[in-house]
Short mmCIF file of C-alpha atoms and ligand atoms in Angstrom, two decimals:
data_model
loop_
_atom_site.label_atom_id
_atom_site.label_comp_id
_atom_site.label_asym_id
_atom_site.label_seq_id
_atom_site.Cartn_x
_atom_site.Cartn_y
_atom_site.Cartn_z
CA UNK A 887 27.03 32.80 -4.05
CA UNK A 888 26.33 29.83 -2.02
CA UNK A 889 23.94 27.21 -3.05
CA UNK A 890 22.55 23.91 -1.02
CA UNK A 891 21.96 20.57 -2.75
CA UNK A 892 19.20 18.12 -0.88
CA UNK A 893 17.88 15.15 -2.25
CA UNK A 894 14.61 13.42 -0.70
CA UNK A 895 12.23 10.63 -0.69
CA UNK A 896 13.32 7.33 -2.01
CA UNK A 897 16.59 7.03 -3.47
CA UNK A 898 17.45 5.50 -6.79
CA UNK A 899 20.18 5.73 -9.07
CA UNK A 900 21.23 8.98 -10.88
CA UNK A 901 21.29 10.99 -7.76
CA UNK A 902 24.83 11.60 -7.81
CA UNK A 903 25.23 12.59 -11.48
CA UNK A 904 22.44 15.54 -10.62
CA UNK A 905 24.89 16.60 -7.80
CA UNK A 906 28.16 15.87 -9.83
CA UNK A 907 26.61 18.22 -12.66
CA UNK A 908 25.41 20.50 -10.01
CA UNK A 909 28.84 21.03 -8.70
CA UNK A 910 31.21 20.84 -12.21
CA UNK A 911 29.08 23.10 -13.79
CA UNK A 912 29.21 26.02 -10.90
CA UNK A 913 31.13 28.92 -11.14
CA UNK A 914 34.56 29.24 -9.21
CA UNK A 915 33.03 32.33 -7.01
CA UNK A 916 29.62 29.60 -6.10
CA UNK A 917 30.41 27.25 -2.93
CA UNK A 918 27.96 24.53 -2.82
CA UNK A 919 26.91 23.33 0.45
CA UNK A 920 25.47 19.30 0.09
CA UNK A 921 22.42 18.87 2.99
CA UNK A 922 22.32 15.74 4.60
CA UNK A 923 19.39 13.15 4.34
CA UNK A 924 16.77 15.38 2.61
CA UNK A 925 14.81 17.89 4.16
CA UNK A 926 16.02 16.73 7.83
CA UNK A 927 19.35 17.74 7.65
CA UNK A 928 17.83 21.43 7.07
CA UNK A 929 15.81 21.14 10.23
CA UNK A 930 19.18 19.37 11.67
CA UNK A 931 21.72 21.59 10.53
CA UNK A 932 23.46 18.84 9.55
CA UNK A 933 25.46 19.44 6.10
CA UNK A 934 28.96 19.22 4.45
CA UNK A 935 30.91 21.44 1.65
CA UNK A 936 30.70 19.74 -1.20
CA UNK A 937 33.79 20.33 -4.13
CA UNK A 938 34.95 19.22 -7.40
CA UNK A 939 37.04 17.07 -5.75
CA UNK A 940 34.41 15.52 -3.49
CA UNK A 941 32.51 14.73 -6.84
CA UNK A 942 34.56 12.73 -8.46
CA UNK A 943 33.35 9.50 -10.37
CA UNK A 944 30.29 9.58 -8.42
CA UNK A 945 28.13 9.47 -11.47
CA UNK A 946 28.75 5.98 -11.50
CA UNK A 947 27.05 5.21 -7.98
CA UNK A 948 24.18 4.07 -7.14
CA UNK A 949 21.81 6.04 -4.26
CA UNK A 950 23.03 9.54 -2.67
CA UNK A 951 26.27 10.61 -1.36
CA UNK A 952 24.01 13.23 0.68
CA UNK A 953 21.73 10.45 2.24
CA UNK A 954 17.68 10.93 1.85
CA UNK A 955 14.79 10.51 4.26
CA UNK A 956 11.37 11.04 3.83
CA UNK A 957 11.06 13.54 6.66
CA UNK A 958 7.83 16.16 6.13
CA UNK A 959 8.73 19.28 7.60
CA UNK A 960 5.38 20.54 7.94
CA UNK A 961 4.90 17.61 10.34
CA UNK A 962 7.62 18.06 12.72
CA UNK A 963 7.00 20.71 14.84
CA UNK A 964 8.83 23.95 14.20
CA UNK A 965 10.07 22.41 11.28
CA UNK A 966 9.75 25.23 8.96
CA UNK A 967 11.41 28.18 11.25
CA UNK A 968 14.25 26.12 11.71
CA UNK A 969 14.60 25.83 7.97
CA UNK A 970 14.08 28.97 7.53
CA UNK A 971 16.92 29.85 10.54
CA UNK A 972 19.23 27.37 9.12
CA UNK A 973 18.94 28.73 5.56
CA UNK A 974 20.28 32.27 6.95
CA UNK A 975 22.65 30.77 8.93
CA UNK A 976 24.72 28.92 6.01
CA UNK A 977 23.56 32.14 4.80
CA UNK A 978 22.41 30.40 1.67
CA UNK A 979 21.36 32.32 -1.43
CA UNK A 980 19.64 28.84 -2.91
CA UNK A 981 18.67 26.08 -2.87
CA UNK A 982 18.30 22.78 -5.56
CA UNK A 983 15.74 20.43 -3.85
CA UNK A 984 16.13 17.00 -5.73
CA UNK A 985 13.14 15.07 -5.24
CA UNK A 986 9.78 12.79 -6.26
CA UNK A 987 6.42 14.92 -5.69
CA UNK A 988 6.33 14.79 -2.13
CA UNK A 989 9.84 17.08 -1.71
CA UNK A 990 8.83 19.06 -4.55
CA UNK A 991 5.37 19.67 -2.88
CA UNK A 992 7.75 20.56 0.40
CA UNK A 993 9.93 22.75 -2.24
CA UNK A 994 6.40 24.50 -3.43
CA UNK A 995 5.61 25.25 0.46
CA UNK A 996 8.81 26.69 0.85
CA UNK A 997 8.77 29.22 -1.84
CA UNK A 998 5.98 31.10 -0.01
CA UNK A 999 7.87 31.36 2.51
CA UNK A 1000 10.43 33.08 -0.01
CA UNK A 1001 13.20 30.33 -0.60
CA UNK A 1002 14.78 30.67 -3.88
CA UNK A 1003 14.28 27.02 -4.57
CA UNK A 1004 15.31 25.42 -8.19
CA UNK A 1005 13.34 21.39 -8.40
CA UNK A 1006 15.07 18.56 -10.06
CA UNK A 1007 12.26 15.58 -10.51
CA UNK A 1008 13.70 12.71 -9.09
CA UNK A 1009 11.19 9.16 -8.55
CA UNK A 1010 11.70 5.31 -9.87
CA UNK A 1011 8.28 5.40 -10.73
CA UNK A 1012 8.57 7.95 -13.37
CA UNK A 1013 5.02 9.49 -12.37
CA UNK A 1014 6.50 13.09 -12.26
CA UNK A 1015 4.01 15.59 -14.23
CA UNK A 1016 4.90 17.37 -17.06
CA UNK A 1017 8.53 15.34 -17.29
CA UNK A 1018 8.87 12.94 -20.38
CA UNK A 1019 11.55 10.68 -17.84
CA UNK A 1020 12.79 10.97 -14.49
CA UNK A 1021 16.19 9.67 -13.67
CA UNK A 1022 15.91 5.82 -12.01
CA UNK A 1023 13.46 4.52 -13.96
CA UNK A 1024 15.37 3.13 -17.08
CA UNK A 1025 17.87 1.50 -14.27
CA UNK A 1026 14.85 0.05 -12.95
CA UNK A 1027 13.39 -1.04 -15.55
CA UNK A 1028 16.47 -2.56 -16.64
CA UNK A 1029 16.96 -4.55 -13.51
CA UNK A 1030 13.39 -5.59 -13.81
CA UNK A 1031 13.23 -7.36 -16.99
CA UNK A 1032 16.43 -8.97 -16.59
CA UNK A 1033 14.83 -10.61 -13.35
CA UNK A 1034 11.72 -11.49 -15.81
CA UNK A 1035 13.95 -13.14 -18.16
CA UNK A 1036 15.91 -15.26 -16.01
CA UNK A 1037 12.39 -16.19 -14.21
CA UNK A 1038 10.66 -17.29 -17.67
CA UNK A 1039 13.28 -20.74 -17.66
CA UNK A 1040 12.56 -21.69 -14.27
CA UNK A 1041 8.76 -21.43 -14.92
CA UNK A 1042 9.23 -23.20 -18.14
CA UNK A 1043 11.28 -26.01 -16.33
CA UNK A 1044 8.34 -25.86 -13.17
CA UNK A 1045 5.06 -25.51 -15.45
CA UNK A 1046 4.25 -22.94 -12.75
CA UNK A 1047 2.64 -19.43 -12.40
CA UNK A 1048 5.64 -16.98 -11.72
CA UNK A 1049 4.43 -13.63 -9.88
CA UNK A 1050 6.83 -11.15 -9.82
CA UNK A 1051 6.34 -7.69 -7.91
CA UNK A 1052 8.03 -4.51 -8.47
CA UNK A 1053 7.43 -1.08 -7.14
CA UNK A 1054 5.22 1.47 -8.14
CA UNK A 1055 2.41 2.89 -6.09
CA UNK A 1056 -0.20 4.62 -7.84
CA UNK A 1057 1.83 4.43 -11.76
CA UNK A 1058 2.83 1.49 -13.43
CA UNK A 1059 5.42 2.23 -15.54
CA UNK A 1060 8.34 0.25 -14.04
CA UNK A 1061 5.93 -2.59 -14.18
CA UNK A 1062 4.67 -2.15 -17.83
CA UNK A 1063 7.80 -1.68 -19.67
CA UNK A 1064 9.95 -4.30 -17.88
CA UNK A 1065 6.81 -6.58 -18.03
CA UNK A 1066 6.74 -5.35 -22.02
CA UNK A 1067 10.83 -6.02 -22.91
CA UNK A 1068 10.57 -9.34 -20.84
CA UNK A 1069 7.54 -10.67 -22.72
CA UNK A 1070 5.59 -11.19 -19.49
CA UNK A 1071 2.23 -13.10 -20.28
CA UNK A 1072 0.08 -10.69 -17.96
CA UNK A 1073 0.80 -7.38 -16.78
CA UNK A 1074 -1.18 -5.81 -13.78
CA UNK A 1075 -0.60 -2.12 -12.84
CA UNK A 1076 -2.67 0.14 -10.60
CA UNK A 1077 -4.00 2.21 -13.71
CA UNK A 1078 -6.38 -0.77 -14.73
CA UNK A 1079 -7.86 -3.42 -12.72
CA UNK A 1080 -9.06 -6.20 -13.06
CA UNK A 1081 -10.70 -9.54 -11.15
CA UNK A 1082 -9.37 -12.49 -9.37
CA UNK A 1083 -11.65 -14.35 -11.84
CA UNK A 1084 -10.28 -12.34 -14.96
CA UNK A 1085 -6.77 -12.42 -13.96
CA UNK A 1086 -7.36 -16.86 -13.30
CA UNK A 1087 -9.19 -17.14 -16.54
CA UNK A 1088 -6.26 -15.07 -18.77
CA UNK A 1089 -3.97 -17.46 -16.80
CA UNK A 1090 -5.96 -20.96 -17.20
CA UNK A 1091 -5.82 -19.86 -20.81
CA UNK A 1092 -2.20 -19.57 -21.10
CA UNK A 1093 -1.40 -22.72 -18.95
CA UNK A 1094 -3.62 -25.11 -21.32
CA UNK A 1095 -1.63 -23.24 -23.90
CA UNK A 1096 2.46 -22.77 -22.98
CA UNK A 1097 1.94 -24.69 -19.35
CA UNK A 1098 3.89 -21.70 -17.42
CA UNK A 1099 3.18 -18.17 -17.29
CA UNK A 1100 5.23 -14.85 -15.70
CA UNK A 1101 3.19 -12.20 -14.11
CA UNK A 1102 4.60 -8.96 -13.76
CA UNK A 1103 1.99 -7.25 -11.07
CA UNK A 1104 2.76 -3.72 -9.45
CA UNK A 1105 2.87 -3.16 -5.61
CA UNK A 1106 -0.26 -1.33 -6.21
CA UNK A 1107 -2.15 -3.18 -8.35
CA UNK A 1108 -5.69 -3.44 -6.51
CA UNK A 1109 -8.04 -6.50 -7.93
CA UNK A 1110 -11.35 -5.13 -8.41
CA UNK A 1111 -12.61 -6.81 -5.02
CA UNK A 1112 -9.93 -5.77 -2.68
CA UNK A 1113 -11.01 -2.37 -1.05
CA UNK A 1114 -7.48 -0.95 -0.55
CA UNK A 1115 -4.19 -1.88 -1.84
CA UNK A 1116 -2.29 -4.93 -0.35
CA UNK A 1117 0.52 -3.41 2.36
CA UNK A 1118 0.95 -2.93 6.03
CA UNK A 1119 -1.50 -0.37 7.12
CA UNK A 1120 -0.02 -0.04 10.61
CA UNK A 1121 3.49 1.49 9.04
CA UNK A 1122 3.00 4.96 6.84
CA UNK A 1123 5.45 7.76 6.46
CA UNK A 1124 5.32 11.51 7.34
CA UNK A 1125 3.41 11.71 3.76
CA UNK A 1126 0.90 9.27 5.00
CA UNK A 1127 1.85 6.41 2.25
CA UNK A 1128 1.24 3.25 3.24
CA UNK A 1129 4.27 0.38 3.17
CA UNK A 1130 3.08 -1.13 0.49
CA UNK A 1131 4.00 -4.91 -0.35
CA UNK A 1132 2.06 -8.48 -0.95
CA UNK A 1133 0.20 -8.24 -3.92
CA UNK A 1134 2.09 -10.90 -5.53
CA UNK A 1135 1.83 -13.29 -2.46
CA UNK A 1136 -1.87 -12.58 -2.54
CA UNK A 1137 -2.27 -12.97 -6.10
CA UNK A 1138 0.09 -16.41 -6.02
CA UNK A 1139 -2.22 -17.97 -3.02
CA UNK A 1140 -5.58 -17.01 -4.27
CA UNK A 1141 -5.26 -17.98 -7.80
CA UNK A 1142 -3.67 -21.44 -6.74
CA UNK A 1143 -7.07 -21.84 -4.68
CA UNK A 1144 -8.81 -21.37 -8.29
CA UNK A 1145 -6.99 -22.77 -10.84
CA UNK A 1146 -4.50 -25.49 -9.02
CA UNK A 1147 -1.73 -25.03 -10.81
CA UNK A 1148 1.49 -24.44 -9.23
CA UNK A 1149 2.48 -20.50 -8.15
CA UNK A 1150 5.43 -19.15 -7.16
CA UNK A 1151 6.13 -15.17 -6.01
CA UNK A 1152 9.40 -13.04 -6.15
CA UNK A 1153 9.44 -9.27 -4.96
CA UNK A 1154 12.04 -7.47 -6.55
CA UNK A 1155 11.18 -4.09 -4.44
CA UNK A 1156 13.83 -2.28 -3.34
CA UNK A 1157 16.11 -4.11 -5.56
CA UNK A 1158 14.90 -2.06 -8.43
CA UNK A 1159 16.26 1.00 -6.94
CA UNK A 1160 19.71 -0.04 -5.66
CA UNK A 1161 23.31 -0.41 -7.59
CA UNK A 1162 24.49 1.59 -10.44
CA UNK A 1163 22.73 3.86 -13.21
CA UNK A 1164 22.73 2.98 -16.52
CA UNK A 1165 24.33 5.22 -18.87
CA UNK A 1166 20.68 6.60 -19.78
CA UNK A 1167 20.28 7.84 -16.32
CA UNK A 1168 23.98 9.29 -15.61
CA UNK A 1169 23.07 11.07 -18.74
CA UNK A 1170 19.74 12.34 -17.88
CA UNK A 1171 20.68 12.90 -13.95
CA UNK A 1172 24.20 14.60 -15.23
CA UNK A 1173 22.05 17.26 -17.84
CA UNK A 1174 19.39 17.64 -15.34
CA UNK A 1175 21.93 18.79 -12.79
CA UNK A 1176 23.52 21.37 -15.19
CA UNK A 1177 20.65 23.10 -16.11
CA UNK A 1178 19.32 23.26 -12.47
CA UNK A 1179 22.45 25.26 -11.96
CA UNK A 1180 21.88 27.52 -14.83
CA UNK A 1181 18.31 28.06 -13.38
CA UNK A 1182 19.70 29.14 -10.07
CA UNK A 1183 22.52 31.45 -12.29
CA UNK A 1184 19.75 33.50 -14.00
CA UNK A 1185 17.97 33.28 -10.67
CA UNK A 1186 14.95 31.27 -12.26
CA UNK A 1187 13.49 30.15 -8.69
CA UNK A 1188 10.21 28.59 -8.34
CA UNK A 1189 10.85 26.31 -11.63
CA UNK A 1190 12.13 22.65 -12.43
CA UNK A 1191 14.55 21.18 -14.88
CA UNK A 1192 12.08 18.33 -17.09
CA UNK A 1193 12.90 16.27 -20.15
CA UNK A 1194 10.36 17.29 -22.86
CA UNK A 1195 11.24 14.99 -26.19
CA UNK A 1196 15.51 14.88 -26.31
CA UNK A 1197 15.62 18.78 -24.86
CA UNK A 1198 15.34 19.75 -20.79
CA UNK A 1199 13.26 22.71 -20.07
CA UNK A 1200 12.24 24.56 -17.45
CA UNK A 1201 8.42 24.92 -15.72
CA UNK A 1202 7.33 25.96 -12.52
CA UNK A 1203 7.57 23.16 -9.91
CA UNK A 1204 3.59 22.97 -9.11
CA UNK A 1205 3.58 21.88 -12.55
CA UNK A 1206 5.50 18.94 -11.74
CA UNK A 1207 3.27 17.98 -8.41
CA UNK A 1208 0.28 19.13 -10.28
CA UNK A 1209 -1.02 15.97 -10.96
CA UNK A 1210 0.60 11.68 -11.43
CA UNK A 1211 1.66 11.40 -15.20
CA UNK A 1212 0.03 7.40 -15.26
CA UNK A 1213 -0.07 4.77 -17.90
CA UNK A 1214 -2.54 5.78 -20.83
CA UNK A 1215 -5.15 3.78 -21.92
CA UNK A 1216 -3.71 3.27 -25.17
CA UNK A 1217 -0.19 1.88 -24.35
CA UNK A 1218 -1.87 -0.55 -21.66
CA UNK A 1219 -3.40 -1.69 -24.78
CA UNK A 1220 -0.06 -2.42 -26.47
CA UNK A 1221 0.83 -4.81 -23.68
CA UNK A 1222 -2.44 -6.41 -23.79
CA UNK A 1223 -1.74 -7.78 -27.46
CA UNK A 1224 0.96 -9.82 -25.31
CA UNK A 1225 -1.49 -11.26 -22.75
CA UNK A 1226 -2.08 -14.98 -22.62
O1 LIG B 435 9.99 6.39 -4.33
C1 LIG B 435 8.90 5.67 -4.76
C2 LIG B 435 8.98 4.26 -4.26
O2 LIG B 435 10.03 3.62 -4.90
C3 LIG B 435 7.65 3.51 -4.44
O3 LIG B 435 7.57 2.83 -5.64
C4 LIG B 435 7.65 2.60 -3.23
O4 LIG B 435 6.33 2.30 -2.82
C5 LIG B 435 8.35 3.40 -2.21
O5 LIG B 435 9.24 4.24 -2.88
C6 LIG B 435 9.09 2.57 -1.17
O6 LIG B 435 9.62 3.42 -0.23
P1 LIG B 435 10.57 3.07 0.96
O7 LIG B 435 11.97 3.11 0.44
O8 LIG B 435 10.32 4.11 1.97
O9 LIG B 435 10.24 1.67 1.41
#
């Protein structure tokens, strides 16, 4: 049997343990065949054999040894016949598509086109449907509340208002829980808004108070006035995201307007996605990629691997892309006992 590996949309760490557990776990008689830079080295024919040997230690990297991109076949034209002509030609029998809901949604497309395609749910942002945790996200969270912690002295020493951004579009996970292990004194995530004038008077509060304050904010954390989120509108991908990026600028300039005090803004962004996994994620990224192999052994296609409690399952990938898995209600409420 041969079987391709790609992995797509942003990268983050616990890509290569997926791939390493991909590979150790097939059988002797399986060649894998590793696609290069997501769904473009399909369209590409661009691609490399991919054995034990050539998987080695990698569980400890950060990003992808097979590159990503966040090419949309259904945008580029004839994109899908020449996936379809290139999966004949490495005459491939299937194929694990490693990727946030945007591939998967690609992966979904593909199946009607009769692909045997196995999903691994793959995002920093840990917004994946039906998926207790995606690979990435404890990494990133771990990165961003040591940055919160080493900010809290300097803002201490300053007396100022510390805004820190990190990444998450529409979910504010990474934001929540690094915000929520740092002690951050106000947390802003795209789940719940709020105004300029509530986020000034939770802050005025806490500077009478303490004198310095740490805001974690999420890249797309909207204030109730602004219409759309802060980013560069001109510059989307083949998804039609926009580049998101400035909400902590904004939030540092216009609440120094109102309240006077001294603001300061750090965007940890991609920063959050880079360097090694922690032990969580090789974990989670290394059992995730042995079970996607099973899948494709009992020729499960159409499903993806997930992390339900301590056990990985298996459900059908529009599951996954069905819907954003956000912050509830109730454990934005937990962080709120920390406001202030
Ligand atoms: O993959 C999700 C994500 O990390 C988002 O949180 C962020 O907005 C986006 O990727 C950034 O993407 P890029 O690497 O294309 O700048």
């Amino acid at each position: 049997m041969r079987v391709g590996i790609l992995t797509g949309g942003g990268d983050c760490p616990g890509l290569n343990a997926v791939i390493r557990g991909i590979v150790r776990s097939s059988n002797e008689d399986t060649e894998i065949i590793g696609i290069m830079q997501g769904w473009k080295g399909l369209i590409d024919l661009e691609y490399t054999s991919l054995t034990d040997q050539d998987v080695e230690g990698i569980h400890i990297l950060g990003g992808t040894i097979l590159g990503t991109s966040r090419v949309n076949p259904f945008v580029v034209e004839g994109g899908v016949d020449k996936i379809l002509n290139n999966v004949k030609k490495l005459s491939l029998d299937a194929l694990i598509v490693i990727g946030g809901d945007d591939t998967l949604t690609v992966a979904t497309k593909m199946v009607s086109y009769n692909l045997k395609i196995v999903g691994v749910p793959k995002t920093i942002d840990n917004d994946v449907a039906n998926t207790d945790y995606t690979f990435g996200f404890h990494t990133a969270v771990n990165v961003g509340a040591d940055a919160i912690d080493r900010l809290q002295s300097t803002a201490k020493s300053h007396r100022r208002i510390m805004f820190v951004e990190l990444m998450g579009r529409e979910a504010g996970w990474i934001t929540i829980e690094a915000g929520l292990a740092a002690g951050a004194h106000l947390i802003l995530i795209p789940e719940f808004p709020m105004t300029i004038e509530e986020i000034c008077n939770i802050l005025r509060h806490r500077m009478e108070g303490s004198k310095y304050a740490v805001v974690a904010v999420a890249e797309g954390f909207k204030p109730t006035e602004l219409e759309d989120m802060v980013g560069d509108k001109t510059k989307t991908d083949a998804f039609g995201h926009i580049q998101l990026g400035g909400i902590g600028h904004y939030l540092a300039d216009i609440v120094k307007e109102k309240t006077g005090y001294d603001t300061r803004t750090v965007v940890l962004g991609h920063l959050l996605r880079g360097g090694t996994p922690t032990a969580f994620d090789r974990i989670l990224g290394t059992r995730y990629g042995v079970s996607a192999m099973e899948l494709v052994e009992k020729g499960d296609f159409g499903r993806m691997v997930a992390l339900r409690g301590n056990d990985i399952i298996s459900i059908p990938i529009s599951y996954g892309i069905s819907t954003k898995k956000l912050v509830p209600f109730e454990y934005y409420r937990l962080a709120q006992t920390f406001f202030g």
